[in-house]
C-alpha cells in the first residue's frame, strides 16, 4: 500500500541511463532558478518602507535612492557571477569556489550559510506567498484563511517537496508558466500604475495609525531630528532590509550542470536576462510606491496587494496579480528545492554530510535532501507562525556571507591563473631564447614567439579586469554583510551567526568519522590467510514449544563439525523448571540444557551475563547465539509478545566475538 | 547513564523472595486505598451545587436531601462490598466477580469500564488537586500558577508514577500522613464552620453573576416553574453529579491481596472505617454549605476553598486546609496507580491484554501498567485542559456499570452457594437415612444429623440475607447507572459508552491471537526425529574492505561441511565493478562472486530479489544470509552510514526458510 501511494505521488523509477536527458533549456531554467530572486520584489520594497516610515511619512523620499543603490549592487553581483559561471562550468557555488581558492574552512562556512539560507528561502517565500493569498481574501468569505496561515504554508511546502521528488524537468515544466505570468503582471502593474497616476494624480490613502505596525527599532526619532548618525542608521537599516531582494542571484551559478549544453554560455545568458528583469521590477515598484505615497499596512495587507488594488480596483486584474504573486513566491521555494539537495550532495560526496545525501533516489533526485529541507522549512514556519517579515532579519546574512566568500575566492582564482600564465610565458620565452642560441632550427624561435603573443593577446589584460570586477564585488558584498549583521543582529541575525560555526563543527566531526572508518577498513596490514574460526553455539529458549525446534535443528546443523552447543533457559518461576528439564530430555537431542536463575525476574540480564562470561572464557572462539524468533502474521500482533529477541540482539550488538542469528518461526495465523 | 538515572528515581531491584514483605497494615491501607473515595468530597458537593443553583438560589434547599440520599447509597454499597471481600479473599474486583458468576463477556465489560475509570481517577483527582492549589494562590504572587495548570498536572502525574515504580509499601508510607491530615482538617472545617455560623449567624457572600459559571443544561427554568418533570430532571442531575463522591469505594475490594494477614478481615474493617469517615465528611460539608448558603464561583475558586476562607480567613488554617485537600487529591490518583496495573495484570494473565502487563518489574511492581496509566492520564488532562468539572460527566458511568455487574455477580454467587449447600445437605440426609436402615453403625446417623444441623446453623438464613443485600445493591446501582447515563450522556458520558465495547472487542481480538499462537506452538503432531538441514550461504558485500573479512571467514567456517556459499555484489556504479572483481580474486578464497546490476540505483531491491529467487530454487535448503555489519563506536555515527543491514533484515524477516546472521565488524574509533 505504501509503495503504490509512493508511486502515485512520486512516479515510476527512472533508470541511471536516462540521467542525461533531464536538462533544462534557457526559458525553463529562468523559471526554475530565478523565481527566488524575482519574487523577492514582492516583499523587499515593503521591507524598506516599513523601516523608513517608522521615522515619519516624509522619509519615503529616501526610497528612490535606496532602490537605485540596490540595483547598482545587483549589477556588480551579476558581472561577478558571470565570471564565476565561466570559470566554474561544472557549477560554481560559493562552497566550491571558496573551498578551491580559500581552503576547506571558508568553503565549509560558505556551505553552512547557503544551507541555512535555502531553508529560509523556502520558509520566507511560502509565508509571503500565503500572505499574498490572505491579502486578497481579506474581507471576503475566504477571510478565515488568515487564521489557518500556518497549515496552508505547511501544505504548500509538502506539495513542492512532492513535485521535486518527481524530478527536476517535470518541476520546470510546472513552474515556467507562473514565473512569466508574474513578470507580465508586475510590468502591467508598473505601467498602468504610472499611467493612472499621471492621468489622475491620485495617491494612495494612508491607513490609520493603529492598523500599522512599523518597525519601531529606529526609536522615536522624528524626521526633523534625522541628521548625522540617526539618518545614517535609518538608511543603513532600510538598505539592509532591501538587500533581501538580492537573495537568489547566486542560484544560477550553483545549478549550471542542470542547463542544456553549452552549459556555461546558457547559464550566463540566463543570468543576464534575470538581472535585467529584476532591475526593471525593483526600480518600477520602488518608483511607483514613491509616487503613490504608499504606506504598507503591515500584517493585514501586503504592499503589492495595496498598490494593485489602488491601480486596478478589486476586480479580475487585481486577483490575477495576487495569484501570480502567490504563485511565483511558492515557486521561489522551488529554487531552494533544486539547490539545497544539490549542495548537500556535494558536501556528502566530500564526506562532510551523511553519505545518504549523495544517493540519488529512484527518480534520479537527491530525495533525502528534498525531504530534510521540507522538514526544516516546516519547523521554521511553525516557529515564526508563518510571518515572513519576522524571518527576514535571519535571511540575507547567510547569502551575503557566501557572496563575500565566493567573490574573494574568485580574486585568488584570477591571481593563480595569472601565475600559471606567467609560468607558461616564462617557459615559452626560455624556449625562444634557447632556439635563438641553438640556430639549427630557426623556425622554433618564431613559433615560440608567436605562441607567447597569442597567450598575451588572449588573456593579457583579462586577469586584471576580472580581478577588479570580483574585487569590487568582494569589497561591496563584505560591506553589505557588515551592515546587515550590525543592523539586524538583535532582530534574529544572531541566530544565524551562532548556527554557522556549529554547522561547520558538525561537518568536520562527520568528516573525521568517515576518515577514521576508511583508515580502519583498509586491507593494508591484513594477511589473506587467516586461521579457521572455532565456534561455540548458545540457544536461549523460553520453554519447550514448536517455535524452539527450528532453532535447535539449525544450531545442530551448524555444529556438525564439532562446534560446542548449549541451550539456556532463564528460570523466572521455579515451579516450571522441572517440567522444562524433563521435556528437554525428550526434545533436546542430547544438547545440554543450562538453567539460569533470575532473582530479579529479568530474562535478559542473566542471559546476557551468561553469554558474556562464556565468550570471555573462550576468547579464541566465536560465540554464535541462535535465537528462536516469533514472526507473527500481522504487525500489531508483534506488540503482544515480549520483544526478547530484539532486546537480546540490541544488547549483544556491541559485544565482540559474538554473532547473533535469528531463526524465525513464522506463525501462520 | 540511563541506568543510573533509573536507579536513582526508582531504586535498586528487589528479588522475588522479598515479595511477601510488601504488605500493608490497616492504617496504611486506609491511606492508600481510600484517598480516592475520601477526596471526592473536595469536588462532589460543589458539583451538586453547580447543578442546583442553575435553577435559582432557592434550589439550595435540595442539597440536604441529596447528600442524605448519597450517604444511604454509600451504606448499601459498603454492606454489599463487605460481602464481596469475604467471598473473594484473593481480590474481588468487578472483573473477577462478573467473570466468575456472569460469564466472560460481562467480566470484560466490567474490566473495560474499570480501566477507563482508573484513568479518569488520575486525571480528575490531579486536576482537582491543582485547582485546590490555584484557588489558594489566586490574588497572591503565585497567581501565575493558574495559567500553568496543565503543566503542573503533568508534573504531578509523573511524580506519582515514579513513586509507584518504586513499589507499593514505600508509596503507602509517603501517603499515610496527608490522608489523615485531610480527614482532620475537614472535620475541623465542619466543626468550626458550624460553631462560627451558630455564634455569628453569618452566611457567605454571593458572588456577582458574571463570575459564576453554572451548568446551564437545565435551561432557563426558574424556581417557581420547578414542578413535575423539570424538578425531577433537576434532582436527577444533581444526584448524578453527587454520585462522583462514591467513586473509589470499590478500591479496597480490588486490593485485598495487598493487606496483611488475615487479608479479608483487615480489608473489611478498613472498608467500614472508610465508609464511616466518608459519611461524616459528605453530610458535614453538605449541611455546612447549606447553612452558609454557599454559592460556588466555578473556575475561579473551589467550594471547599471558599468555605475554608469564610470560616478561617486567609490565614494559616486556610492554607493548611487547601494544602491537605490538594495532597489527598493527588493521593487519590495514587489509588488508581495501585489498582490499574493490578487489574491490567489480571487481564493479561487471562490473555486479554498484552502479556507485558503481567510482568513484574525489578521493584516487584507491574511497571508497564504504571507507565501506560501515566501516559493516558496525561493525554486526558491535556484534552480537558486540566478542568476537573469538565471531566466529571465521563467519570461515574464506568464506576456504576462495574458496581452493577459486580453486585449482580454476587447474587449469582449466593444462589450457586445455596445450591451447593443444598446438594451437600441432600448427601448428608441420604447418609442419615442409609445409616438408619443399615443399623450396624447407629452412631453414623447421629453424626450425619449433627453435621446437617451445623451446616444449617452456620449458613442457614445467610444466603438469603446475602442475596437480598447484594440484590438491593444491584438494583439501586443499576438505577443510578441509568440516571447517570441519561443525564450526562450529551456532556461526555457517550464517549465512555462508545469506548467500552471497543475495548471489549480489543480484549477479545488479543485473546484470539494468543489462543491461535498457543495452538501453533503445541508439540502434539511434531516428531522428535527430523531430517538434517541442508544449507546455502549468501554473503552480500558492499566492496572489498576489512569489514567484509570477518563475515567471509564466518561463512566459510559454517560451510566446511559442504554447504554451498556465494558472495553477492550490487553494482550501482559500473566503473567500480572490475576493481571489485579483481580484488575478490585476491581476498575471496575461491568463494564465487555474483554481480547484480541495479538500473534504478537501489541496493536492497536486486539483492532481496536474488535471495528470494535462490531460496525458491532450493526449497529443500535453509538459506543463511551472512551479513557484514558495521558497528560504530558512538550511536550518532550510525546515522552516517546507510542502514543496509537493517533494511535487509527487515525485508527478509517475513520470508520463509531464510535465516539472517549479522557478523559485526566493530569500529574501534
mmCIF file of C-alpha atoms in Angstrom, chain B residues 322-564:
data_model
loop_
_atom_site.group_PDB
_atom_site.id
_atom_site.type_symbol
_atom_site.label_atom_id
_atom_site.label_comp_id
_atom_site.label_asym_id
_atom_site.label_seq_id
_atom_site.Cartn_x
_atom_site.Cartn_y
_atom_site.Cartn_z
ATOM 1 C CA UNK B 322 -6.002 23.805 50.976
ATOM 2 C CA UNK B 323 -2.682 22.003 51.253
ATOM 3 C CA UNK B 324 -4.342 18.929 52.788
ATOM 4 C CA UNK B 325 -7.053 18.965 50.097
ATOM 5 C CA UNK B 326 -4.506 19.233 47.321
ATOM 6 C CA UNK B 327 -2.446 16.493 48.945
ATOM 7 C CA UNK B 328 -5.299 13.974 49.304
ATOM 8 C CA UNK B 329 -6.500 14.645 45.774
ATOM 9 C CA UNK B 330 -3.051 13.952 44.482
ATOM 10 C CA UNK B 331 -3.026 10.785 46.604
ATOM 11 C CA UNK B 332 -6.388 9.755 45.171
ATOM 12 C CA UNK B 333 -4.625 9.446 41.855
ATOM 13 C CA UNK B 334 -2.363 7.043 43.670
ATOM 14 C CA UNK B 335 -5.270 4.646 44.311
ATOM 15 C CA UNK B 336 -5.613 4.254 40.583
ATOM 16 C CA UNK B 337 -1.884 3.691 40.330
ATOM 17 C CA UNK B 338 -2.318 0.788 42.756
ATOM 18 C CA UNK B 339 -5.385 -0.647 41.003
ATOM 19 C CA UNK B 340 -4.949 -0.073 37.268
ATOM 20 C CA UNK B 341 -1.723 -2.086 36.970
ATOM 21 C CA UNK B 342 -3.174 -4.852 39.142
ATOM 22 C CA UNK B 343 -6.327 -5.152 37.003
ATOM 23 C CA UNK B 344 -4.273 -4.951 33.812
ATOM 24 C CA UNK B 345 -2.100 -7.783 35.095
ATOM 25 C CA UNK B 346 -5.191 -9.913 35.794
ATOM 26 C CA UNK B 347 -6.473 -9.260 32.265
ATOM 27 C CA UNK B 348 -3.016 -10.007 30.867
ATOM 28 C CA UNK B 349 -2.762 -13.240 32.847
ATOM 29 C CA UNK B 350 -6.104 -14.257 31.309
ATOM 30 C CA UNK B 351 -4.624 -13.244 27.913
ATOM 31 C CA UNK B 352 -6.962 -10.310 27.296
ATOM 32 C CA UNK B 353 -4.188 -7.729 27.349
ATOM 33 C CA UNK B 354 -0.584 -7.942 26.120
ATOM 34 C CA UNK B 355 1.383 -10.235 28.411
ATOM 35 C CA UNK B 356 3.835 -7.431 29.164
ATOM 36 C CA UNK B 357 1.253 -6.104 31.679
ATOM 37 C CA UNK B 358 1.623 -9.298 33.696
ATOM 38 C CA UNK B 359 5.394 -8.912 34.158
ATOM 39 C CA UNK B 360 6.556 -7.559 37.467
ATOM 40 C CA UNK B 361 9.385 -5.057 37.086
ATOM 41 C CA UNK B 362 12.565 -5.276 39.098
ATOM 42 C CA UNK B 363 10.861 -3.469 42.011
ATOM 43 C CA UNK B 364 8.074 -6.102 42.048
ATOM 44 C CA UNK B 365 5.671 -3.549 40.555
ATOM 45 C CA UNK B 366 3.664 -4.058 37.353
ATOM 46 C CA UNK B 367 5.755 -1.318 35.813
ATOM 47 C CA UNK B 368 4.181 -1.353 32.346
ATOM 48 C CA UNK B 369 0.740 -0.708 33.790
ATOM 49 C CA UNK B 370 2.066 2.228 35.809
ATOM 50 C CA UNK B 371 3.698 3.783 32.764
ATOM 51 C CA UNK B 372 0.692 3.320 30.470
ATOM 52 C CA UNK B 373 -1.676 4.737 33.092
ATOM 53 C CA UNK B 374 0.505 7.817 33.475
ATOM 54 C CA UNK B 375 0.605 8.386 29.715
ATOM 55 C CA UNK B 376 -3.166 8.009 29.232
ATOM 56 C CA UNK B 377 -3.955 10.271 32.198
ATOM 57 C CA UNK B 378 -1.668 12.954 30.773
ATOM 58 C CA UNK B 379 -3.478 12.692 27.432
ATOM 59 C CA UNK B 380 -6.833 13.220 29.174
ATOM 60 C CA UNK B 381 -5.520 16.163 31.175
ATOM 61 C CA UNK B 382 -4.243 17.819 28.024
ATOM 62 C CA UNK B 383 -7.541 17.236 26.174
ATOM 63 C CA UNK B 384 -9.623 18.700 29.010
ATOM 64 C CA UNK B 385 -7.059 21.416 29.793
ATOM 65 C CA UNK B 386 -6.940 20.251 33.425
ATOM 66 C CA UNK B 387 -10.546 21.250 34.239
ATOM 67 C CA UNK B 388 -11.881 18.539 36.521
ATOM 68 C CA UNK B 389 -15.549 19.657 36.410
ATOM 69 C CA UNK B 390 -15.466 19.081 32.620
ATOM 70 C CA UNK B 391 -14.248 15.512 33.096
ATOM 71 C CA UNK B 392 -16.780 14.569 35.788
ATOM 72 C CA UNK B 393 -19.582 13.593 33.320
ATOM 73 C CA UNK B 394 -17.311 10.855 31.938
ATOM 74 C CA UNK B 395 -16.315 9.717 35.366
ATOM 75 C CA UNK B 396 -19.039 7.935 37.280
ATOM 76 C CA UNK B 397 -20.646 5.942 34.437
ATOM 77 C CA UNK B 398 -17.890 3.337 34.339
ATOM 78 C CA UNK B 399 -17.853 3.029 38.129
ATOM 79 C CA UNK B 400 -21.557 2.394 38.404
ATOM 80 C CA UNK B 401 -21.523 -0.014 35.465
ATOM 81 C CA UNK B 402 -18.903 -2.066 37.276
ATOM 82 C CA UNK B 403 -20.815 -1.740 40.585
ATOM 83 C CA UNK B 404 -23.937 -3.124 38.903
ATOM 84 C CA UNK B 405 -22.101 -6.004 37.250
ATOM 85 C CA UNK B 406 -20.275 -6.851 40.452
ATOM 86 C CA UNK B 407 -23.438 -6.829 42.591
ATOM 87 C CA UNK B 408 -25.341 -8.904 40.016
ATOM 88 C CA UNK B 409 -22.471 -11.346 40.005
ATOM 89 C CA UNK B 410 -22.681 -11.634 43.775
ATOM 90 C CA UNK B 411 -26.380 -12.556 43.550
ATOM 91 C CA UNK B 412 -25.487 -15.477 41.273
ATOM 92 C CA UNK B 413 -22.640 -16.306 43.639
ATOM 93 C CA UNK B 414 -25.017 -16.725 46.613
ATOM 94 C CA UNK B 415 -27.592 -18.664 44.612
ATOM 95 C CA UNK B 416 -24.858 -21.049 43.485
ATOM 96 C CA UNK B 417 -23.544 -21.341 47.013
ATOM 97 C CA UNK B 418 -27.016 -22.194 48.169
ATOM 98 C CA UNK B 419 -27.304 -24.886 45.534
ATOM 99 C CA UNK B 420 -24.051 -26.488 46.575
ATOM 100 C CA UNK B 421 -25.154 -26.334 50.224
ATOM 101 C CA UNK B 422 -28.433 -27.957 49.358
ATOM 102 C CA UNK B 423 -26.558 -30.633 47.454
ATOM 103 C CA UNK B 424 -24.319 -31.178 50.491
ATOM 104 C CA UNK B 425 -27.392 -31.316 52.732
ATOM 105 C CA UNK B 426 -29.052 -33.797 50.448
ATOM 106 C CA UNK B 427 -25.993 -36.074 50.623
ATOM 107 C CA UNK B 428 -25.934 -35.804 54.392
ATOM 108 C CA UNK B 429 -29.623 -36.585 54.613
ATOM 109 C CA UNK B 430 -29.135 -39.628 52.417
ATOM 110 C CA UNK B 431 -26.284 -40.746 54.622
ATOM 111 C CA UNK B 432 -28.529 -40.331 57.675
ATOM 112 C CA UNK B 433 -31.298 -42.337 56.060
ATOM 113 C CA UNK B 434 -28.942 -45.033 54.889
ATOM 114 C CA UNK B 435 -27.347 -45.360 58.298
ATOM 115 C CA UNK B 436 -30.799 -45.631 59.886
ATOM 116 C CA UNK B 437 -31.612 -48.533 57.601
ATOM 117 C CA UNK B 438 -28.288 -50.244 57.991
ATOM 118 C CA UNK B 439 -28.314 -50.106 61.823
ATOM 119 C CA UNK B 440 -24.882 -51.802 62.126
ATOM 120 C CA UNK B 441 -23.432 -48.330 62.929
ATOM 121 C CA UNK B 442 -26.039 -46.372 64.935
ATOM 122 C CA UNK B 443 -23.573 -43.531 65.666
ATOM 123 C CA UNK B 444 -23.256 -42.727 61.952
ATOM 124 C CA UNK B 445 -26.826 -41.478 61.624
ATOM 125 C CA UNK B 446 -26.462 -39.240 64.673
ATOM 126 C CA UNK B 447 -23.168 -37.969 63.311
ATOM 127 C CA UNK B 448 -24.732 -37.145 59.903
ATOM 128 C CA UNK B 449 -27.671 -35.426 61.570
ATOM 129 C CA UNK B 450 -25.317 -33.316 63.649
ATOM 130 C CA UNK B 451 -23.272 -32.239 60.629
ATOM 131 C CA UNK B 452 -26.501 -31.336 58.819
ATOM 132 C CA UNK B 453 -27.648 -29.201 61.715
ATOM 133 C CA UNK B 454 -24.272 -27.497 61.931
ATOM 134 C CA UNK B 455 -24.462 -26.721 58.222
ATOM 135 C CA UNK B 456 -27.895 -25.188 58.620
ATOM 136 C CA UNK B 457 -26.870 -23.218 61.680
ATOM 137 C CA UNK B 458 -23.750 -21.779 60.046
ATOM 138 C CA UNK B 459 -25.130 -20.785 56.699
ATOM 139 C CA UNK B 460 -28.847 -21.303 57.168
ATOM 140 C CA UNK B 461 -30.541 -17.967 56.531
ATOM 141 C CA UNK B 462 -27.246 -16.281 55.477
ATOM 142 C CA UNK B 463 -27.584 -16.920 51.775
ATOM 143 C CA UNK B 464 -30.949 -15.230 51.757
ATOM 144 C CA UNK B 465 -29.724 -12.156 53.628
ATOM 145 C CA UNK B 466 -26.618 -12.000 51.437
ATOM 146 C CA UNK B 467 -28.684 -12.304 48.265
ATOM 147 C CA UNK B 468 -31.021 -9.594 49.490
ATOM 148 C CA UNK B 469 -28.183 -7.212 50.336
ATOM 149 C CA UNK B 470 -26.415 -7.694 47.025
ATOM 150 C CA UNK B 471 -29.760 -7.724 45.208
ATOM 151 C CA UNK B 472 -30.657 -4.355 46.689
ATOM 152 C CA UNK B 473 -27.177 -3.098 45.769
ATOM 153 C CA UNK B 474 -27.554 -4.346 42.195
ATOM 154 C CA UNK B 475 -30.981 -2.783 41.692
ATOM 155 C CA UNK B 476 -30.009 0.563 43.187
ATOM 156 C CA UNK B 477 -26.667 0.868 41.405
ATOM 157 C CA UNK B 478 -28.418 -0.073 38.160
ATOM 158 C CA UNK B 479 -30.962 2.688 38.647
ATOM 159 C CA UNK B 480 -28.172 5.145 39.389
ATOM 160 C CA UNK B 481 -26.352 3.939 36.292
ATOM 161 C CA UNK B 482 -29.417 4.703 34.158
ATOM 162 C CA UNK B 483 -29.778 8.121 35.772
ATOM 163 C CA UNK B 484 -26.096 8.872 35.192
ATOM 164 C CA UNK B 485 -26.192 7.744 31.574
ATOM 165 C CA UNK B 486 -29.344 9.684 30.754
ATOM 166 C CA UNK B 487 -28.416 12.916 32.492
ATOM 167 C CA UNK B 488 -24.764 13.001 31.472
ATOM 168 C CA UNK B 489 -24.945 11.401 28.028
ATOM 169 C CA UNK B 490 -24.549 14.545 25.947
ATOM 170 C CA UNK B 491 -21.991 16.009 28.388
ATOM 171 C CA UNK B 492 -19.387 13.337 27.592
ATOM 172 C CA UNK B 493 -20.749 10.064 29.007
ATOM 173 C CA UNK B 494 -21.373 8.961 25.405
ATOM 174 C CA UNK B 495 -17.596 8.685 24.921
ATOM 175 C CA UNK B 496 -17.383 6.080 27.683
ATOM 176 C CA UNK B 497 -20.409 4.227 26.301
ATOM 177 C CA UNK B 498 -18.688 4.071 22.911
ATOM 178 C CA UNK B 499 -15.277 3.187 24.285
ATOM 179 C CA UNK B 500 -16.312 0.207 26.426
ATOM 180 C CA UNK B 501 -17.429 -2.070 23.550
ATOM 181 C CA UNK B 502 -14.323 -1.073 21.573
ATOM 182 C CA UNK B 503 -12.132 -2.121 24.481
ATOM 183 C CA UNK B 504 -14.039 -5.380 24.891
ATOM 184 C CA UNK B 505 -13.572 -6.134 21.191
ATOM 185 C CA UNK B 506 -9.861 -5.410 21.593
ATOM 186 C CA UNK B 507 -9.624 -7.752 24.582
ATOM 187 C CA UNK B 508 -11.226 -10.496 22.530
ATOM 188 C CA UNK B 509 -9.003 -9.950 19.497
ATOM 189 C CA UNK B 510 -5.955 -10.188 21.736
ATOM 190 C CA UNK B 511 -7.298 -13.337 23.342
ATOM 191 C CA UNK B 512 -7.976 -14.898 19.959
ATOM 192 C CA UNK B 513 -4.421 -14.192 18.857
ATOM 193 C CA UNK B 514 -2.858 -15.752 21.959
ATOM 194 C CA UNK B 515 -5.017 -18.840 21.589
ATOM 195 C CA UNK B 516 -4.012 -19.218 17.926
ATOM 196 C CA UNK B 517 -0.360 -18.867 18.870
ATOM 197 C CA UNK B 518 -0.656 -21.460 21.597
ATOM 198 C CA UNK B 519 -2.319 -23.858 19.157
ATOM 199 C CA UNK B 520 0.501 -23.335 16.682
ATOM 200 C CA UNK B 521 3.169 -23.948 19.291
ATOM 201 C CA UNK B 522 1.976 -27.265 20.685
ATOM 202 C CA UNK B 523 4.316 -30.122 20.028
ATOM 203 C CA UNK B 524 1.405 -32.522 19.555
ATOM 204 C CA UNK B 525 1.928 -33.603 15.961
ATOM 205 C CA UNK B 526 5.648 -32.964 15.685
ATOM 206 C CA UNK B 527 8.035 -35.910 15.511
ATOM 207 C CA UNK B 528 11.175 -35.658 17.614
ATOM 208 C CA UNK B 529 13.248 -37.005 14.706
ATOM 209 C CA UNK B 530 13.561 -34.666 11.790
ATOM 210 C CA UNK B 531 15.898 -34.900 8.794
ATOM 211 C CA UNK B 532 19.097 -32.849 8.956
ATOM 212 C CA UNK B 533 19.003 -29.414 7.313
ATOM 213 C CA UNK B 534 20.762 -28.509 4.089
ATOM 214 C CA UNK B 535 22.358 -25.071 3.958
ATOM 215 C CA UNK B 536 23.061 -22.450 1.339
ATOM 216 C CA UNK B 537 25.006 -19.359 2.358
ATOM 217 C CA UNK B 538 24.915 -15.918 0.728
ATOM 218 C CA UNK B 539 27.233 -13.038 1.710
ATOM 219 C CA UNK B 540 26.176 -9.616 0.423
ATOM 220 C CA UNK B 541 29.229 -7.346 0.161
ATOM 221 C CA UNK B 542 29.424 -3.592 -0.408
ATOM 222 C CA UNK B 543 33.032 -3.689 -1.608
ATOM 223 C CA UNK B 544 36.291 -5.317 -0.623
ATOM 224 C CA UNK B 545 37.391 -3.946 2.722
ATOM 225 C CA UNK B 546 38.267 -5.093 6.187
ATOM 226 C CA UNK B 547 34.624 -5.153 7.342
ATOM 227 C CA UNK B 548 33.835 -7.937 4.885
ATOM 228 C CA UNK B 549 36.556 -10.346 6.003
ATOM 229 C CA UNK B 550 35.030 -11.497 9.335
ATOM 230 C CA UNK B 551 31.801 -12.322 7.525
ATOM 231 C CA UNK B 552 33.676 -14.257 4.875
ATOM 232 C CA UNK B 553 35.650 -16.198 7.473
ATOM 233 C CA UNK B 554 32.491 -16.886 9.418
ATOM 234 C CA UNK B 555 30.597 -18.096 6.350
ATOM 235 C CA UNK B 556 33.483 -20.353 5.362
ATOM 236 C CA UNK B 557 33.638 -21.894 8.826
ATOM 237 C CA UNK B 558 29.915 -22.725 8.516
ATOM 238 C CA UNK B 559 30.315 -24.171 5.060
ATOM 239 C CA UNK B 560 33.058 -26.591 5.987
ATOM 240 C CA UNK B 561 30.679 -29.496 5.780
ATOM 241 C CA UNK B 562 29.760 -28.951 2.179
ATOM 242 C CA UNK B 563 27.184 -26.138 2.367
ATOM 243 C CA UNK B 564 27.215 -24.015 -0.767
#
